[in-house]
Amino acid sequence: MFRKLQHLLTVTAVTSCLISPLANAEKWDMPMAYSNTNYHTQNAQLFAEAVKVATQGKLDIVVHGGGSLFGGKEIKRAIQTGQAQIGERLLSAHANENAVYGFDSVPFLASSFEDSVKLWKAARPELEKVLANDNLVLLYAVPWPGQGLYFKKSVDSKADTKGVKFRSYNSATARLSELMGMQPVQVEAAELSQALATGVVESMVSSGSTGYDKKVWEQLTHFYDVNAWLPRNYIFVNKDSWDSLDQSTQSIVKGMAMLAEQAGTAKAQQLSDWYISQLSANGMKTQPAEGQLLSDLQSIGKTMAQEWQQAAGESAANILNNYNK
Ligand code: PCA
């Protein structure tokens, strides 16, 4: 019995030498901008754990959530320049660098999870090209639930939104607010609670998810469900870091990324209505956008879709062709 146990221990020791954090184990930092409790961050945590197990400790990805290592605004640049090896960013916030990054924030182009997945498949080749020019390799993308409007008063049409201070998170949301006669101020989610508390902003467009994470019911009272679009967070790697991995590690990472995209998307869909119910449970009036408000938004959406197509030119045409196939 003892012999057997000893044998087992020896075998285990030898095996764990072979698979444990070896001298050549690679450690990657993964900055992320959103709360540690958010499903995007938790999903990435599972992705990192799965990669570690499947590579037998050869690749150890350390997630830094909540903007603790780099804030949202800095993440893309940090990965491009190799200050961190892998990270997550809401790429539509970079549509001012290249309009292709804004494909997922065109109002009413894809308003359901199903269409969002279809649009993402249609856009992925174009997005990969643009990212490659930025020295980045794309791994996976996970959507936010549909975007709706938050105010601290009841709003029936764009006539009611004139002059309102509006939190934007990318150029599309800034444009939307301009077209509604509001005043956009770009604020990262990590700074949103403070911006609301100090009155820098008094309205926004986002999902129920960010409304819930940021407890916006402390300042805001009305949520209008629009499902105007489902923007995504993208996980990408510095190209030099990627190239330094051996082929089998790369395949494992790609496989886990595929699973993470599916799991994260399912989670977003599963939580979508729950988030809105939490806004209600905390005293907000939640309702679908309808009547004049909805038709104002739809006509603004048309203008914005045309503007995006012009700005993204041939890439927009390729994405839309694939999407409409
Ligand atoms: N939450 C993110 C982006 C879209 C969303 O639903 C935010 O508000 O920053």
CSV table of C-alpha atoms in Angstrom, one decimal, residues 88 127 160:
chain,number,residue,atom,x,y,z
A,88,GLU,CA,-9.9,44.0,-23.8
A,127,LEU,CA,-11.7,44.2,-38.4
A,160,ASP,CA,-37.5,66.9,-24.6
